[in-house]
XYZ file of C-alpha atoms in Angstrom:
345
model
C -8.970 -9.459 -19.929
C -5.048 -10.166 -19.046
C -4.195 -13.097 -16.966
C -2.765 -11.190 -13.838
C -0.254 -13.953 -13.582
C 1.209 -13.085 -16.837
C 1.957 -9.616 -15.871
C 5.513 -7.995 -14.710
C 5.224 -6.930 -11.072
C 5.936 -3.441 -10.229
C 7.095 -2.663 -6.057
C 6.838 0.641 -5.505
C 9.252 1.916 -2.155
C 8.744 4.965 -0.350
C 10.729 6.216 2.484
C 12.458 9.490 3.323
C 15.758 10.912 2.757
C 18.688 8.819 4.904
C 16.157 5.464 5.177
C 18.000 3.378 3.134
C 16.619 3.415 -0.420
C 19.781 4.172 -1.781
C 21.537 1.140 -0.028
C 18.729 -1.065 -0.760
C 19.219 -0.291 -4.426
C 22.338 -1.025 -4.665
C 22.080 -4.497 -2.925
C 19.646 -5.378 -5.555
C 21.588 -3.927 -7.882
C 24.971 -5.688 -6.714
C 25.056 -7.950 -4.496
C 21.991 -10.535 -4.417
C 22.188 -13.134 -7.048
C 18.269 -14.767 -7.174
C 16.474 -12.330 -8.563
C 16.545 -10.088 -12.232
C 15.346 -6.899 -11.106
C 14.288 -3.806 -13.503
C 15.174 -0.619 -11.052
C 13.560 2.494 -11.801
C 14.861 5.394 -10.104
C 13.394 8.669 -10.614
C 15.508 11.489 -11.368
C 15.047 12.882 -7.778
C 16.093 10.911 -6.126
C 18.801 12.236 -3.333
C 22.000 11.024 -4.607
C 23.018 8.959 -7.659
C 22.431 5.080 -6.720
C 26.037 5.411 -6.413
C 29.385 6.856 -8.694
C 29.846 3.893 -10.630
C 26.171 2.941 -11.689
C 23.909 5.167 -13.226
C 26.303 7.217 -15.598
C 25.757 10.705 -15.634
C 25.740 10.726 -19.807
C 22.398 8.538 -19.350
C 20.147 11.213 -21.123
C 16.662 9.027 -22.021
C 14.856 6.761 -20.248
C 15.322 3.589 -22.723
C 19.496 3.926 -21.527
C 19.825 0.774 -19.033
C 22.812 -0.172 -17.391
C 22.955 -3.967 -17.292
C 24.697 -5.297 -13.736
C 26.278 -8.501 -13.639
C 23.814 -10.389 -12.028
C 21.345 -9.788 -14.480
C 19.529 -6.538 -13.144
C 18.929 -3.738 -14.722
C 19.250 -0.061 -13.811
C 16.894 3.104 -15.552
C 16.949 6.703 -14.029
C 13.394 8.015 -15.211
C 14.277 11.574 -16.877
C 10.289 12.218 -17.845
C 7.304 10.303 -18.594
C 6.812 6.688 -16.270
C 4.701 5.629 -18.587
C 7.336 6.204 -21.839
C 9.861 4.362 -19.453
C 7.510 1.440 -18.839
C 6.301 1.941 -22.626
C 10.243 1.043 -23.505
C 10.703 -1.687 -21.072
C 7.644 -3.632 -21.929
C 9.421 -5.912 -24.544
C 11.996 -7.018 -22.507
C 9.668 -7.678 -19.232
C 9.818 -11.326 -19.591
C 13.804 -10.818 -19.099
C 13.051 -9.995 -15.305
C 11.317 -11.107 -12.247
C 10.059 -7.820 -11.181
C 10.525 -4.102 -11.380
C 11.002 -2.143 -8.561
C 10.233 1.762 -8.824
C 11.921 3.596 -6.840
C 10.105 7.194 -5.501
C 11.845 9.458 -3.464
C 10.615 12.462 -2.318
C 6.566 10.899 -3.458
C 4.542 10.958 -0.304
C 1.232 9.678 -2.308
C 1.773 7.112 -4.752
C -1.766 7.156 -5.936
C -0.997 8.669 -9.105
C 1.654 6.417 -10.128
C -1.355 3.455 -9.041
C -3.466 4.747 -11.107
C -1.324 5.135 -13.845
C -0.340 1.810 -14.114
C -3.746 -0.025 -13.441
C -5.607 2.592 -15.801
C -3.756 2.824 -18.577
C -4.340 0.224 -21.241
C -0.678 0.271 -22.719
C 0.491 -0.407 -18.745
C -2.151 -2.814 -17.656
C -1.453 -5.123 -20.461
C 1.982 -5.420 -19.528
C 2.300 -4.793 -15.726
C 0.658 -4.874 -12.677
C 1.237 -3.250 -8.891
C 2.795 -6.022 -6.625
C 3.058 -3.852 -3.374
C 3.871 -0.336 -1.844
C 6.933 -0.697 0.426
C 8.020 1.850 2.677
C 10.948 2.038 4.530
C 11.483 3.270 7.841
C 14.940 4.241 9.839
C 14.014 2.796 12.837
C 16.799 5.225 14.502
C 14.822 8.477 13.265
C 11.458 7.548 11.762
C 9.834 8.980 14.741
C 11.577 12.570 14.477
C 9.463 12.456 11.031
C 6.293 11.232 12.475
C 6.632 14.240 14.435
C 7.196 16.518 11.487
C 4.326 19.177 12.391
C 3.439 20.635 8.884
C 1.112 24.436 8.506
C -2.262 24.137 8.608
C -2.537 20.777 10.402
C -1.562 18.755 7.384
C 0.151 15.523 7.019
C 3.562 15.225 6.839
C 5.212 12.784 4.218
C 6.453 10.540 6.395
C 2.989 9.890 8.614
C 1.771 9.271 4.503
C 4.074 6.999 3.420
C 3.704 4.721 6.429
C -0.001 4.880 5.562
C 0.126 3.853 2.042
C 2.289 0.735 2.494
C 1.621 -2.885 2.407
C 5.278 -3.846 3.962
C 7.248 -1.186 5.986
C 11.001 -2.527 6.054
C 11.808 -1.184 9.176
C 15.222 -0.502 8.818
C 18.611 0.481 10.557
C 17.941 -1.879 13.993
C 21.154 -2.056 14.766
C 21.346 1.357 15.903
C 18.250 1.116 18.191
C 17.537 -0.171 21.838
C 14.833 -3.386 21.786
C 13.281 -1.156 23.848
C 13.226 1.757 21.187
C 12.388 -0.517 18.471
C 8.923 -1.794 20.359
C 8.090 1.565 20.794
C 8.670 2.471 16.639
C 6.644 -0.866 16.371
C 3.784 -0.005 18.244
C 3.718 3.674 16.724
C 3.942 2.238 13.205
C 1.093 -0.124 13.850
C -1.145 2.835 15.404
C -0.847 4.315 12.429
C -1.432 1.474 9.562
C -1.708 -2.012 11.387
C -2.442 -3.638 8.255
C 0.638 -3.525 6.868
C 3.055 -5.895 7.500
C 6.628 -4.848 9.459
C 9.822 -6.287 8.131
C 12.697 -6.108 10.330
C 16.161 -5.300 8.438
C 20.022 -4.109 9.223
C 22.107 -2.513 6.602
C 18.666 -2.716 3.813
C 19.653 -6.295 3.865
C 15.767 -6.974 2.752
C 15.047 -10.781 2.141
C 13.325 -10.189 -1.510
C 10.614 -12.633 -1.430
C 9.255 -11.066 1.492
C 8.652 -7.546 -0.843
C 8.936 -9.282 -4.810
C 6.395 -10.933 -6.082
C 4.157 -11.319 -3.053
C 1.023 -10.096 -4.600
C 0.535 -7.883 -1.713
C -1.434 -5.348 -3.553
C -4.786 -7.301 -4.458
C -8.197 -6.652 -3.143
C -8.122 -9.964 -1.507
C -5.856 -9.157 0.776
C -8.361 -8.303 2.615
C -8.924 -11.886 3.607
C -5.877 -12.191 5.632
C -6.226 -9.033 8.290
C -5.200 -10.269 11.433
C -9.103 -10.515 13.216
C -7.522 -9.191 16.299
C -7.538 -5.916 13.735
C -11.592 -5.277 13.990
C -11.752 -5.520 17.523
C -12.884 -2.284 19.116
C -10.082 -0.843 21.408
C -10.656 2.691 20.910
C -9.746 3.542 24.826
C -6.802 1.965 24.112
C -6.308 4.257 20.978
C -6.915 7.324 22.635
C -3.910 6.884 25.340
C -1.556 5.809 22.561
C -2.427 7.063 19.268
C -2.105 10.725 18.816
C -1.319 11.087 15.231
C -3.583 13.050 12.358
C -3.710 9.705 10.672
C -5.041 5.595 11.825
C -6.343 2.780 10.956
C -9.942 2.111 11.345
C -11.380 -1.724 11.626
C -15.363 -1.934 11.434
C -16.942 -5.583 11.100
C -20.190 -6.558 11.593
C -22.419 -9.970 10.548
C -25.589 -9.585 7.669
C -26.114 -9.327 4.145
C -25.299 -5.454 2.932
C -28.296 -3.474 0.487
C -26.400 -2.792 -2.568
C -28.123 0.326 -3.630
C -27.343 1.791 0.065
C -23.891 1.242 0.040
C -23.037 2.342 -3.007
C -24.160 5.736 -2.191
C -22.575 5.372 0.985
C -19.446 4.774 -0.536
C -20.060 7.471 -3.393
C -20.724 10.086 -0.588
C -17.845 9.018 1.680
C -15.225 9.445 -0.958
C -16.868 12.519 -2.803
C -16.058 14.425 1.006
C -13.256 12.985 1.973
C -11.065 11.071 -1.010
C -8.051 12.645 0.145
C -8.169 11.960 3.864
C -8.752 8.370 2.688
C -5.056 6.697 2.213
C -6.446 3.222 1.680
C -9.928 1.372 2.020
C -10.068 -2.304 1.845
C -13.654 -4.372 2.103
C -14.831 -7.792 2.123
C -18.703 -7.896 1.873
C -21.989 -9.793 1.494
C -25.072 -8.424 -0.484
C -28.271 -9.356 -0.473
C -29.726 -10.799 -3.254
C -26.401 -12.063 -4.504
C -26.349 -15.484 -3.064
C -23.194 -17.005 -2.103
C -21.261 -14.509 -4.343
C -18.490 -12.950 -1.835
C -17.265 -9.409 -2.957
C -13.880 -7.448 -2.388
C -12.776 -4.031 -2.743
C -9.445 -1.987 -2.004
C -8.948 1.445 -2.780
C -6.239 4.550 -2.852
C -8.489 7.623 -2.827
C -10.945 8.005 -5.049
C -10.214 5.167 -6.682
C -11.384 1.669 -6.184
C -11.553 -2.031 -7.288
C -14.038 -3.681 -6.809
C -15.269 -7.600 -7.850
C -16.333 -10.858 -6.834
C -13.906 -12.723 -4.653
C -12.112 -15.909 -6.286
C -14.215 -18.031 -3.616
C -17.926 -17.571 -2.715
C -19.413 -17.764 1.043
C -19.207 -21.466 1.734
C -22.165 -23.460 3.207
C -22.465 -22.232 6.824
C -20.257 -19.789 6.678
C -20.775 -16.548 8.586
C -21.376 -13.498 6.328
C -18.790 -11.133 8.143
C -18.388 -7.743 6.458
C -15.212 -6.500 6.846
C -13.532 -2.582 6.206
C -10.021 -1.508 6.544
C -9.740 2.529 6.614
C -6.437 3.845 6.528
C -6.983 7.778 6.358
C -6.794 11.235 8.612
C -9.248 12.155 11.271
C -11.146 8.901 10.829
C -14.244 8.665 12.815
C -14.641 5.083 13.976
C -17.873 5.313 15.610
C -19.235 7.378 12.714
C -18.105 5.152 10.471
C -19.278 1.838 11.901
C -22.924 3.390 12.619
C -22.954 4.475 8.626
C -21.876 1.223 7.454
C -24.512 -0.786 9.565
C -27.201 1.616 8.344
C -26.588 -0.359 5.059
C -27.102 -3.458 6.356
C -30.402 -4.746 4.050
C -33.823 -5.259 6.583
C -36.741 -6.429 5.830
C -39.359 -4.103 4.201
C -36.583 -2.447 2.672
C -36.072 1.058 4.007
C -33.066 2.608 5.393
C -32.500 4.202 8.634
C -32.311 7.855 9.092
């Protein structure tokens, strides 16, 4: 198995047209001096990163254009994985790679590619999804009302992330921007808000953080599983949320597995992101974590057990559409392991 510390970090940013990918780019690209960045852009993307960098001759994906701080820049004409296939032998060269994905609402393929693949997990591994967020107009895209009740791109991206750069705040009232705050959190309160002017992003905040592990799990504000659905119902209108469930007691293995097999069988794709930290029975002082996208999930022991004492708090994160707190917390508890060993109905 790779050492996860030897591998090349890969931030993925989302964000809509006018957010500031393009800007943010090009500070990487130009202007910071700490880091040796790999950019990825994919080919389309809504304007060239700008006249002078990505030449328009650039015809295959192995054609980088080396900046002068050390970065490099790659427009992706076809296959990610050829791209990342090309760049694997000169990896070491940089501190991280940042693909850019404009115009992808669900990154869950390019996840998937990267963590499946044996010629991609070798060599890299998903640091974080970052999406950024005009502050200014981010709520005009909320609002996007799409046929057939489903989810616009915007309410997605903001779902998927582990960091929203929440951008442009010199253009907004404080007022305004506590109000974008609160409506971001309503929708995925796990992820963490950057503030930023101009895509002036500090790096280490978004590089290299690791943010994309299934322990993060372990650091969800508490606050985060308290129940405040009244609360939710006066502010929280959107098609998608973020559900907290926690609870105290040893889990039956066998009974949430099947849980978990029948939850994502009918509902994968309402499912954004799942994160879990759990207790089994039978497993001693072995503490387990999970995080998904969809369908698909890690899952594995956590680095350290259930110390002595400790209370065995199961914890879920459910970032998804149409989630069902109630519904959810009732099915999870039904797995809870009791003696004589049978399971609710």
């Amino acid at each position: 198995m790779t050492d996860a510390s030897t591998l090349t970090p890969i931030t993925v940013i989302t964000g809509f047209l006018g957010a500031g990918k393009t800007t943010l780019v090009n500070y990487i690209l130009k202007e910071q001096k700490d880091w040796k960045i790999a950019v990825l852009e994919n080919e389309f993307g809504e304007v060239a990163i700008d006249d002078g960098l990505v030449a328009e001759q650039m015809d295959a994906p192995e054609d980088l254009i080396t900046m002068d701080n050390g970065c490099v820049c790659c427009s992706i004409r076809g296959d990610l994985i050829r791209t990342l296939g090309q760049l694997a032998t000169r990896r070491h060269e940089f501190n991280a790679i940042v693909l850019e994905t404009t115009g992808v609402a669900d990154p869950a393929p390019i996840v998937y590619t990267i963590q499946t693949n044996p010629k991609m997990s070798a060599h890299y591994k998903i640091d974080s999804i970052v999406c950024l967020a005009d502050a200014k107009h981010v709520e005009i895209h909320l609002d996007d009302v799409k046929p057939d009740g489903d989810v616009n791109e915007a309410l997605q991206q903001v779902a998927f992330a582990d960091k929203i750069l929440l951008n442009k705040l010199d253009l907004v009232t404080p007022e305004e921007k506590m109000r974008v705050k609160t409506r971001i959190q309503s929708i995925n309160k796990f992820a963490e808000i950057i503030e930023t002017e101009r895509s002036r992003a500090p790096l280490d905040k978004i590089l290299g953080c690791d943010g994309f592990n299934m322990e993060s799990i372990l650091t969800v504000d508490p606050d985060f599983f308290e129940d405040d659905d009244e609360n939710k119902k006066k502010h929280n209108t959107d098609l998608v949320q973020s559900v907290g469930v926690s609870f105290e007691g040893n889990l039956h293995s066998q009974w949430f597995n099947m849980f978990m097999m029948d939850l994502l069988k009918e509902r994968a794709a309402d499912l954004y992101r799942t994160k879990g930290l759990l207790s089994f029975h039978g497993q001693g002082n072995a503490k387990f974590v999970f995080q998904g996208v969809h369908e698909q999930i890690n899952f594995g022991p956590a680095k350290n057990p259930w110390a002595e004492g400790e209370v065995r708090l199961n914890k879920f994160v459910f970032i998804g559409k149409n989630l069902d707190r109630a519904a959810l917390t009732k099915s999870l508890m039904d797995c809870l392991y009791k003696e004589g060993g049978k399971k609710p109905e």
